[in-house]
Amino acid sequence: MLTFIGDALAGPLRARRGSASGQLTMLSTTSPFITSDPGKQNAYCDASANLLTNIFLVDVSDPIIGTIDDKLSKISNFLLNVPSQVNLSSNDDWNGQEFRLVVYGGNEPFPLGRARNQQSWNKVVSELNTTIVNPTKLDGHQMTDALRFVFNNYRPAYGTAGNIIVVGDGFDFDEMESATTISTALKYQYRFSLGFLLMTTSQVQRSVVQPLASDFSHFYPIDSVDYLSNPAVVQTQANWICSAFYPVPAPPTPPPTRLPLLTTATTAGPLTQTTANPLLPPISSCTQNVLFLIDQSQTLLVNGYNNIIQFDVLDGLPESIYVGVSQPDAILDDQIINSTSYKLRCKGSSNCFTGITFVMETSQAEGYNYVDVQKLSIINVLNHYTAPVSVSLVYFSSPDSLDPNNPDRSGILFGQITNSTNAINILNTTNFDLGAASDLELGFTKTLESLNKGYLENNNLVIFFARGAYERLSNCCPDPTAAANAVKQQATVQGVMIGPYSSKSQLDSLTGSNSIDANALIGGNTLNSTQDRLDAADQISDAIIPIIDSFLNNEVCSGIPGYADPPCEDPIDVLVLLHANSLENWNRIKNFTANELLPSLLGETGAVANKQLTTSTPVNFAVASYYYLDVVDHADFTYLLSVEDYQNLLTKISYRETKGTATLSTAYKKAIEIFEDGRPYASKNLILITDTLDISDLEDAFSEHDAMTQLVGGYTTALAINTDIIPGADYQINIDPSQLDSYNRYTRRKLANSLTQNNCVYKPVQVPTLPPVTPSPTLPGPIPLVKARNVWPDITILIDTSKSQENPMNDELFEKIRAFLDILLIQYSVGKHGSRFTVATYDGDTVEYSCIFDQDSYYDLSSCRNERLSLFSRNHENYRNVDGVLSDVLHNVYQNNTSGYRSLNENFLVLFTLGASSTPFTQQLKNIERKGIRTIAIGLSNNISNNDLSQFSRTAFSVPDWSSSFSGIDTNYDLADRIFQITTKKRLPSSSNFFGNLVFIVDQSGNSASDHSNIVQYVTDFVTPYLIDPVKTQISIVPFAGSVISPLSINSSQTEVDSWLDSWKLTTASSDYSANVGSAIQFAASELGSTYDRPTHVVFVLGSANVTGTELAQQLLNGSNLYVASYNIANNTDFNNLVFTSDRIYSVNSSVELLNRVVSLDVTKPNPMLVLDKDILETQEKNDQSSFPTSSIAADVIMLLDETGLEDNEFETMKQFLSNFTQKFSVGSESTQFALQSYNGRTIPHDGFHLYESTSGEVVKNRIQQLTLAKAAENSTDADLAGAIEQEIFFFLTEKNGWREDTTTYTIIFSHADSFYTRDTDTAMGVKNVSSVFSLGVNGMKFDYVQNFTNTGFYETVAGVSALNINAPEVADLLAAINNDYKNLVYPSTHSVKEIVKADFIFLIDSSLGSSKNQAVQQFLLDFTANVGTFSSSGNDTRMAVVVYGKSATTLWNLQNAQDIDSLRNRISQIQITSSSSGTVNLRRAIDSIILNEGDFGVDYNRPEYIIDIASSLTISPTIDTATSRHLNTRYSTFVMQTNNDNSTFSYCSQVLGTKLFTDRVAINPELSFDNSEAQGKLFSWISNEFSAWSTTFPDKS
């Protein structure tokens, strides 16, 4: 073969080399652009004037064909050229065009960035490599998820064309349910143009994806990624971009055709690459003629080659290779180098795995001596060659019919032996019986039979020994011409005439060769002695060897072929069914299946071989063997092992003798059951390898096979050993057993590939089709699932977009922040009952809002953070006025009644900063924090210190490498998790709602100036955020040295505290080196008194090594919570006397570190100052949960005041009481609001005030004092309570009058009447739907009529108005009832684990526990069923499932099995745990068995699902990837119970639990005892807390 790689413009070439014919292939190394507009160079069309958003969705899953690196490289090259192909500038900013790149597959869809110029696009595309995307080489295509990502995140602006191009190489069929819905919404609801470049040979995948496209012309299928550079493909996608439409629908008549793939000389498809045989010597070890012609001229191309080719190189070396290229650089192309290197080979060696068949005539006419010479000649030839050859030997003489008493005179001695030594041994030990005739026709027929069994290519050589003459008898030896011609069609035949009575001319005619005249070579040799025959054999073999050399030297092929290539890309579940009637055949079949068939089936040439299968892998595998009425399932479709693991499994299967008939019918019947574990969309194909078929089972086997195909569909391929008929086989190969022997490598490989290629037939029982969808606006599916949490806060996000010289924001970096927001915000439940967000950018003096708390759903937030969040909407300054920014946010977000700000919700401000502020901003930050808004800063700079960053917020994160491609913020799941945990894990008292005393006792003994400044700043920063008020926080600061220094006594005035702090900052360090903390303790104790009206937190800020008086702390401050902040850790001073527990001492190295509020991302080294903050807040929380402070209530309270029968003096008493009552609360628009409605007899309510008037406690007090008493004109004593409540509903509970619908509402009835106006109460009873109603009688009586209006159960009465005062027991009860009711809203009461009934518990049990722990596991689960939930068969009660995992995962029972207590106990008692023999623990497989099969497992989305991993192994393999961990911990609540003896946590806990902050979700329980108090406490607390979070997040499901 001559291969030219030359200029595509050259004229026709002719290849001549002596008398040999050449095959010529022309391939172009260049693919010039074809432009539809000659005026636009290198462009197919012009999109430069279009307003356009072009989104590429690129599948980065590990490919079936080739490597992921090669795939991404070719896709990158394709993407880089796209802008120029649509005439966008390569130098300047584009004019309204934006390109976006989103990757998907193997993981969740992830945006790599956006670009509005070529330079930015180059940077975005440069991240398309495996260091950034899919580094673990996962498969799985998730195309539907990618389309959903666009719908969720990208909404084209009006007037801007939206175009989506999907570049994918597969489709996961489990996505079909929603694929059409989402694509329809994209096309018809948002008017995207939707095009697909689908790189797969799978016709079924093509048929499913094509309808998703905008029209037929927007779907372009190609076989592989190599075709992406084909000009037709390139031009097609360019046209998609240029013709993208919006806002009008697609043209009514879509283009009917697509551009045909170019297959002429400019084809840019894949070159056929061959693999050199590893057995051949390297080219460097032998002499070689190599001539390179490198010239671009047409003259040389046309004339030079022809002239050169005319010269034969007759030096005995292999022929020369000619390589031409169109340009000099092309000679370096890898394809040309590989192709050239391949063709160079050493003399005497061949890349072919050639088949040589020796044919011997063993007739009586030949005689024993001539037969022996033939045999010895063949042995000589075999000893000569070490080249890769496959040897067969045929012998012939007479047919069995000629002499029935002497059969087997003709046959095949061996076939396709690849080990010449084995062939020689067989020949040496074989004595041939001579036959009575020379049946040449029989000889050629047997030769043809041997060739057909070899599955060889067309490089076969036959050495045919014969006399050339044959008998023409009536019962023997017909004309051999037809049989000879059939052999010559499959092989080159060389005759060797030997023996008496010969005919060379006839043998020449039959073989088509110039037969070697062996008789002439033997000459006068009598052949009587062994030496004579050896001498003759030497002469004959010397004549044969050059013939074989010539044949080998003129053959070029690939040696032993590779495994089936390309691998099958259609979804096939293949069951390999094995049977053997002998141990020898079993070992052959087992070895062949493991080492040849498996690698060929499962993609040894692709990416699958070295990793485990997944449900996304095209071919899945199961194996079973069958016997008499029995089938053994060795691996079903759930195993999902790697090729190596399957091979190990197969090699361990022992031979089992079949007692009786091997019933194939039983195997077919069992196959139906095995296929049930397969994938619903996969074709259920069967490969049968057997050496027997009993005729008695034939009819049943046909019947059962028909039943199988009717139920599951599929295609059956059979490899039959010495068996002619296989019932039901669609494709069958018949072989001899020896062809499976390990030395027959070529034959085995060809057989395996033939089975594989014929198995790749997609015949499901029902071809998957997309469900029809009406092209109308629809939602693409449910809101993304979120994890149940206890708190859903409102969050304001400020993004620094300044362009300062040292750290400027640009479009690439902005996309990294957007990507981070995608990671973070998708975790939140969004809407009225969830979180709402404000998102804005800032720089200079400008704040630009994308949204302000206006989201009703996840989709609203998605639009806010994507389309409405833009860097390109304005010019940006090179400075940041943070003071102005915070002032703007305070005014437009937190003080704007129409902004959607919910003051009573948890609120956070998250501020991204690229550096220090250009202005001081302390006051504005203080104003925001005193509203109870918690602040978080994220520093995106190397130039800002931790202390400077800490000035921005109470909690800070430093991400100096945020722009890194490998560890940047856009891949920082840890940072996102920290923020999510901080904001949603639990509700803590805010700085504006902190009912407690904060006392700071500050060591100022001998401080340096810097220490003094740092300490003052630390205390000031600590105190500043708190709202100081008599019913909120009180502050005391006690500096000391030898004695107390100018302290701040307990103070509840914000102004006075701020003033004292300002004065303190002006003081200097003390020169007194003594540190008498005892004096400060005495002062603080005297200030606090003996009884506290609120929780008290005393913080000692100490640095001296000689502190005295510490013993007084526990004595005098025993009612306080004590903490020590030590800023001189080197002193090693014992501060234990100052605290009640040693864990309340927080130490740093120096005073400057007191100011550091940056979170340490190393969970083992937390920031001590942040831990101190957290401990104070958590301690306060426990106090609030025990006795919730009235001043912390934030509710709307409507008081209904019954004036019926009141005297003037009683009315004054009532007003005084109401004033005192309301002063117990913190009053204002961000806390509690009061309204009052007075009513009297049957008169219309006449006096009171509305909620919006409650701006402060003083205002409410004044309004109460202004009330007047109005007596009923008719002196009626029938109070119209129902009428008053109706007035409340219609006139008070309205937004216009200040009612906050999303705030808790309380109605308090102060009832005085002893009779009531009876009227219809249905309307009034409606108050109980919107308000919690309490009643306090003031006349010593209680009435059922009043009781009926309450819904809290609270109705008490005082003896009379004179007994009504703020200290009355009944009033205390009322306040307590209100406090408890509100507390249960803020801190929902946890449920006893026994009360948690409607929940599911899934136990994952590590098999490495071993059999010794069987009883412990059983008892633990039995105790669990007795102490947790209520198990029954009702379907509404608690359910349990158990999965045991080792190397594989086994579901002992799932959630759909019977759940009554007796059934569970019975199953638990049967649990038997056996350690995995390999020692490998695959926890990932156990998790996948649940989350990938939720429907079959019984998972119910309307119930909380708990997964408890009982773990014993130190490590797992494989690890749990991020996507699986996030999926698991979004849908499920997870817990790990470790059985190790030390206190270390297993390294994979964070993978199981989805976070590094998991100490409350891991318990150490070495004996696995349910009574282990610490482990049980953690387990029960986790169950209870998670159930509370579920109830908070999904109240409609609880």
Short mmCIF file of C-alpha atoms in Angstrom, two decimals, residues 612-910:
data_model
loop_
_atom_site.label_atom_id
_atom_site.label_comp_id
_atom_site.label_asym_id
_atom_site.label_seq_id
_atom_site.Cartn_x
_atom_site.Cartn_y
_atom_site.Cartn_z
CA GLN A 612 -15.87 1.00 37.17
CA LEU A 613 -18.97 0.87 35.04
CA THR A 614 -21.78 3.27 35.78
CA THR A 615 -25.38 3.42 34.67
CA SER A 616 -24.19 5.87 32.01
CA THR A 617 -21.71 3.41 30.48
CA PRO A 618 -23.18 2.20 27.17
CA VAL A 619 -22.60 -1.49 27.85
CA ASN A 620 -23.43 -2.97 31.23
CA PHE A 621 -22.54 -6.55 32.09
CA ALA A 622 -23.93 -9.55 33.91
CA VAL A 623 -22.73 -13.15 33.87
CA ALA A 624 -24.41 -16.42 34.76
CA SER A 625 -23.83 -20.13 34.22
CA TYR A 626 -26.48 -22.78 33.74
CA TYR A 627 -26.85 -26.45 34.54
CA TYR A 628 -29.66 -28.97 34.90
CA LEU A 629 -32.74 -26.95 35.93
CA ASP A 630 -30.47 -24.42 37.64
CA VAL A 631 -28.84 -21.09 36.87
CA VAL A 632 -26.15 -19.40 38.99
CA ASP A 633 -26.07 -15.60 38.78
CA HIS A 634 -22.41 -14.65 39.29
CA ALA A 635 -22.80 -10.90 38.73
CA ASP A 636 -26.00 -9.03 38.01
CA PHE A 637 -26.40 -5.60 36.43
CA THR A 638 -26.10 -3.78 39.75
CA TYR A 639 -22.48 -4.80 40.32
CA LEU A 640 -21.00 -2.07 38.10
CA LEU A 641 -17.41 -3.25 38.50
CA SER A 642 -14.33 -2.46 36.45
CA VAL A 643 -13.08 -4.81 33.73
CA GLU A 644 -10.33 -5.97 36.06
CA ASP A 645 -12.79 -6.69 38.86
CA TYR A 646 -15.06 -8.65 36.53
CA GLN A 647 -12.05 -10.61 35.30
CA ASN A 648 -11.10 -11.50 38.86
CA LEU A 649 -14.67 -12.51 39.56
CA LEU A 650 -14.79 -14.78 36.52
CA THR A 651 -11.48 -16.47 37.23
CA LYS A 652 -12.73 -17.47 40.67
CA ILE A 653 -15.81 -19.28 39.35
CA SER A 654 -15.24 -23.01 39.84
CA TYR A 655 -16.30 -25.70 37.42
CA ARG A 656 -19.50 -27.45 38.34
CA GLU A 657 -20.38 -30.74 36.75
CA THR A 658 -23.85 -30.91 35.22
CA LYS A 659 -25.87 -33.82 36.55
CA GLY A 660 -28.26 -34.53 33.73
CA THR A 661 -29.32 -32.31 30.85
CA ALA A 662 -27.99 -28.77 30.63
CA THR A 663 -31.33 -27.00 30.30
CA LEU A 664 -30.87 -23.92 28.16
CA SER A 665 -34.61 -23.33 28.51
CA THR A 666 -34.14 -22.76 32.25
CA ALA A 667 -31.36 -20.28 31.50
CA TYR A 668 -33.56 -18.27 29.14
CA LYS A 669 -36.29 -18.19 31.76
CA LYS A 670 -33.85 -17.01 34.45
CA ALA A 671 -32.50 -14.35 32.08
CA ILE A 672 -35.82 -12.50 32.31
CA GLU A 673 -35.33 -12.15 36.05
CA ILE A 674 -31.70 -11.06 35.68
CA PHE A 675 -32.64 -8.43 33.10
CA GLU A 676 -35.08 -6.90 35.61
CA ASP A 677 -32.05 -5.36 37.35
CA GLY A 678 -30.95 -3.71 34.13
CA ARG A 679 -31.63 -0.24 32.89
CA PRO A 680 -35.17 0.36 31.64
CA TYR A 681 -34.02 2.01 28.42
CA ALA A 682 -31.23 -0.46 27.55
CA SER A 683 -31.48 -3.26 25.02
CA LYS A 684 -31.45 -6.61 26.82
CA ASN A 685 -28.96 -8.63 24.78
CA LEU A 686 -27.62 -12.08 25.50
CA ILE A 687 -24.34 -13.75 24.57
CA LEU A 688 -24.44 -17.52 24.96
CA ILE A 689 -21.24 -19.58 25.05
CA THR A 690 -21.86 -23.31 25.33
CA ASP A 691 -20.43 -26.64 24.28
CA THR A 692 -23.64 -28.64 24.36
CA LEU A 693 -27.31 -28.63 23.50
CA ASP A 694 -29.45 -31.54 24.49
CA ILE A 695 -32.02 -32.38 21.85
CA SER A 696 -34.57 -33.06 24.58
CA ASP A 697 -34.43 -29.39 25.63
CA LEU A 698 -34.55 -27.97 22.12
CA GLU A 699 -38.27 -27.25 21.87
CA ASP A 700 -38.47 -25.80 25.39
CA ALA A 701 -35.45 -23.60 24.73
CA PHE A 702 -37.06 -22.15 21.59
CA SER A 703 -40.26 -21.49 23.54
CA GLU A 704 -38.55 -19.82 26.51
CA HIS A 705 -36.41 -17.69 24.22
CA ASP A 706 -39.53 -16.43 22.47
CA ALA A 707 -41.06 -15.61 25.84
CA MET A 708 -37.89 -13.76 26.87
CA THR A 709 -37.76 -11.57 23.78
CA GLN A 710 -41.46 -10.76 24.07
CA LEU A 711 -40.97 -9.55 27.65
CA VAL A 712 -37.60 -7.80 27.45
CA GLY A 713 -36.72 -7.62 23.76
CA GLY A 714 -33.06 -7.95 22.91
CA TYR A 715 -30.70 -9.74 20.55
CA THR A 716 -29.03 -13.12 21.08
CA THR A 717 -25.49 -13.93 19.95
CA ALA A 718 -24.10 -17.43 20.36
CA LEU A 719 -20.66 -19.00 20.36
CA ALA A 720 -21.28 -22.70 19.85
CA ILE A 721 -18.54 -25.22 20.56
CA ASN A 722 -19.11 -28.46 18.63
CA THR A 723 -22.80 -27.56 18.56
CA ASP A 724 -24.75 -26.79 15.43
CA ILE A 725 -28.08 -25.43 16.61
CA ILE A 726 -28.61 -22.72 19.24
CA PRO A 727 -32.32 -22.02 19.79
CA GLY A 728 -33.15 -18.35 19.39
CA ALA A 729 -29.71 -17.21 18.26
CA ASP A 730 -29.84 -14.16 15.98
CA TYR A 731 -26.15 -14.58 15.20
CA GLN A 732 -24.13 -17.75 15.73
CA ILE A 733 -20.49 -18.76 15.41
CA ASN A 734 -19.55 -22.45 15.43
CA ILE A 735 -16.02 -23.31 16.54
CA ASP A 736 -13.81 -26.12 17.74
CA PRO A 737 -12.81 -26.02 21.42
CA SER A 738 -9.13 -25.56 20.59
CA GLN A 739 -9.85 -22.22 19.00
CA LEU A 740 -10.42 -20.84 22.51
CA ASP A 741 -7.03 -22.06 23.73
CA SER A 742 -4.91 -19.27 25.12
CA TYR A 743 -2.18 -19.67 22.53
CA ASN A 744 -4.68 -18.97 19.75
CA ARG A 745 -4.55 -15.27 20.52
CA TYR A 746 -5.53 -14.05 17.09
CA THR A 747 -8.50 -16.36 16.79
CA ARG A 748 -9.71 -15.53 20.29
CA ARG A 749 -9.47 -11.83 19.60
CA LYS A 750 -11.38 -12.10 16.34
CA LEU A 751 -14.04 -14.22 18.00
CA ALA A 752 -14.41 -11.75 20.87
CA ASN A 753 -14.67 -8.80 18.50
CA SER A 754 -17.17 -10.60 16.31
CA LEU A 755 -19.37 -11.33 19.34
CA THR A 756 -19.01 -7.73 20.52
CA GLN A 757 -19.84 -6.17 17.18
CA ASN A 758 -22.87 -8.38 16.69
CA ASN A 759 -23.98 -7.71 20.26
CA CYS A 760 -24.17 -3.99 19.47
CA VAL A 761 -27.73 -4.25 18.23
CA TYR A 762 -30.26 -2.01 19.93
CA LYS A 763 -33.53 -3.96 20.22
CA PRO A 764 -35.35 -2.96 23.40
CA VAL A 765 -38.85 -4.20 23.94
CA GLN A 766 -39.89 -0.59 23.38
CA VAL A 767 -37.71 2.03 21.69
CA PRO A 768 -37.43 5.10 23.94
CA THR A 769 -39.27 8.12 22.70
CA LEU A 770 -39.62 11.57 24.13
CA PRO A 771 -43.02 12.34 25.67
CA PRO A 772 -45.08 14.81 23.64
CA VAL A 773 -45.21 18.34 25.00
CA THR A 774 -47.50 21.14 23.91
CA PRO A 775 -45.36 24.09 22.78
CA SER A 776 -46.66 26.50 25.37
CA PRO A 777 -44.96 28.33 28.25
CA THR A 778 -44.12 25.82 30.94
CA LEU A 779 -41.84 25.42 33.86
CA PRO A 780 -39.06 22.90 33.27
CA GLY A 781 -39.67 20.98 36.45
CA PRO A 782 -39.71 21.31 40.20
CA ILE A 783 -37.81 23.94 42.11
CA PRO A 784 -34.32 22.58 42.86
CA LEU A 785 -34.43 20.46 45.98
CA VAL A 786 -32.91 22.04 49.07
CA LYS A 787 -31.74 20.55 52.30
CA ALA A 788 -34.02 20.98 55.29
CA ARG A 789 -32.65 23.72 57.57
CA ASN A 790 -33.78 25.40 60.77
CA VAL A 791 -33.36 28.95 59.45
CA TRP A 792 -33.91 30.53 56.05
CA PRO A 793 -32.42 34.02 56.29
CA ASP A 794 -32.64 37.05 54.05
CA ILE A 795 -29.24 37.95 52.60
CA THR A 796 -27.85 41.06 50.96
CA ILE A 797 -24.84 40.44 48.71
CA LEU A 798 -22.55 43.31 47.69
CA ILE A 799 -19.93 42.63 45.01
CA ASP A 800 -16.92 44.90 44.61
CA THR A 801 -16.47 45.76 40.90
CA SER A 802 -13.85 48.48 41.30
CA LYS A 803 -10.95 48.63 38.88
CA SER A 804 -8.16 49.67 41.18
CA GLN A 805 -4.69 49.29 39.78
CA GLU A 806 -3.52 46.72 42.32
CA ASN A 807 -6.54 44.40 42.03
CA PRO A 808 -8.98 45.33 39.25
CA MET A 809 -12.21 43.51 38.53
CA ASN A 810 -12.64 42.25 34.98
CA ASP A 811 -15.18 40.15 33.14
CA GLU A 812 -13.33 36.88 33.70
CA LEU A 813 -13.05 37.44 37.45
CA PHE A 814 -16.64 38.62 37.65
CA GLU A 815 -17.76 35.32 36.19
CA LYS A 816 -15.88 33.52 38.92
CA ILE A 817 -17.95 35.37 41.51
CA ARG A 818 -21.09 34.57 39.59
CA ALA A 819 -20.08 30.90 39.57
CA PHE A 820 -19.51 31.04 43.32
CA LEU A 821 -22.97 32.52 43.80
CA ASP A 822 -24.35 29.64 41.76
CA ILE A 823 -22.65 27.18 44.13
CA LEU A 824 -23.88 29.03 47.21
CA LEU A 825 -27.37 30.25 46.43
CA ILE A 826 -28.75 27.09 44.86
CA GLN A 827 -28.73 25.62 48.36
CA TYR A 828 -31.35 28.05 49.69
CA SER A 829 -35.10 27.69 49.77
CA VAL A 830 -36.33 30.88 48.11
CA GLY A 831 -39.61 32.72 48.53
CA LYS A 832 -42.13 33.94 51.04
CA HIS A 833 -41.46 31.14 53.51
CA GLY A 834 -37.78 30.83 52.66
CA SER A 835 -34.92 33.19 51.96
CA ARG A 836 -34.93 36.34 49.88
CA PHE A 837 -31.93 38.13 48.49
CA THR A 838 -30.62 41.52 47.54
CA VAL A 839 -27.77 41.40 45.02
CA ALA A 840 -25.78 44.46 44.01
CA THR A 841 -22.45 45.58 42.61
CA TYR A 842 -20.55 48.57 43.93
CA ASP A 843 -17.50 50.69 43.22
CA GLY A 844 -16.70 54.35 43.55
CA ASP A 845 -19.83 55.97 44.98
CA THR A 846 -22.25 53.79 43.03
CA VAL A 847 -24.38 50.84 44.08
CA GLU A 848 -26.25 49.02 41.29
CA TYR A 849 -28.97 46.63 42.43
CA SER A 850 -29.90 43.54 40.45
CA CYS A 851 -32.73 42.77 42.85
CA ILE A 852 -33.93 43.78 46.31
CA PHE A 853 -35.74 41.05 48.24
CA ASP A 854 -38.23 40.51 45.43
CA GLN A 855 -38.05 36.74 44.90
CA ASP A 856 -41.08 34.51 45.11
CA SER A 857 -39.24 31.49 43.76
CA TYR A 858 -35.86 30.09 42.86
CA TYR A 859 -36.32 31.25 39.27
CA ASP A 860 -36.61 34.88 40.37
CA LEU A 861 -33.31 34.59 42.21
CA SER A 862 -31.75 32.87 39.22
CA SER A 863 -32.73 35.77 36.98
CA CYS A 864 -31.35 38.23 39.52
CA ARG A 865 -27.93 36.66 39.80
CA ASN A 866 -27.55 35.99 36.11
CA GLU A 867 -29.23 38.17 33.52
CA ARG A 868 -29.78 41.14 35.83
CA LEU A 869 -26.32 40.94 37.38
CA SER A 870 -23.88 42.40 34.89
CA LEU A 871 -20.42 43.90 34.81
CA PHE A 872 -21.07 45.51 31.46
CA SER A 873 -24.02 47.69 32.48
CA ARG A 874 -21.89 50.71 33.47
CA ASN A 875 -18.37 52.07 33.74
CA HIS A 876 -16.44 51.27 36.88
CA GLU A 877 -14.28 53.40 39.17
CA ASN A 878 -10.84 52.61 40.55
CA TYR A 879 -11.81 53.22 44.18
CA ARG A 880 -14.43 51.96 46.63
CA ASN A 881 -16.34 54.27 48.98
CA VAL A 882 -17.57 51.62 51.41
CA ASP A 883 -19.06 54.24 53.71
CA GLY A 884 -21.23 55.55 50.87
CA VAL A 885 -22.09 52.02 49.78
CA LEU A 886 -23.28 51.00 53.26
CA SER A 887 -25.21 54.25 53.59
CA ASP A 888 -26.93 53.53 50.28
CA VAL A 889 -27.79 49.99 51.36
CA LEU A 890 -29.06 51.21 54.73
CA HIS A 891 -31.33 53.74 53.04
CA ASN A 892 -32.55 51.75 50.02
CA VAL A 893 -32.69 48.27 51.50
CA TYR A 894 -32.94 48.32 55.28
CA GLN A 895 -34.90 51.55 55.83
CA ASN A 896 -37.15 51.39 52.80
CA ASN A 897 -40.68 50.26 53.59
CA THR A 898 -41.15 49.04 50.01
CA SER A 899 -37.86 47.17 49.61
CA GLY A 900 -39.19 43.85 50.87
CA TYR A 901 -36.85 43.93 53.87
CA ARG A 902 -38.19 41.66 56.57
CA SER A 903 -36.75 43.06 59.78
CA LEU A 904 -38.03 40.20 61.87
CA ASN A 905 -36.33 37.57 59.76
CA GLU A 906 -32.71 36.53 60.19
CA ASN A 907 -30.68 38.95 58.05
CA PHE A 908 -27.13 38.78 56.73
CA LEU A 909 -25.01 41.19 54.73
CA VAL A 910 -22.28 39.49 52.66
#
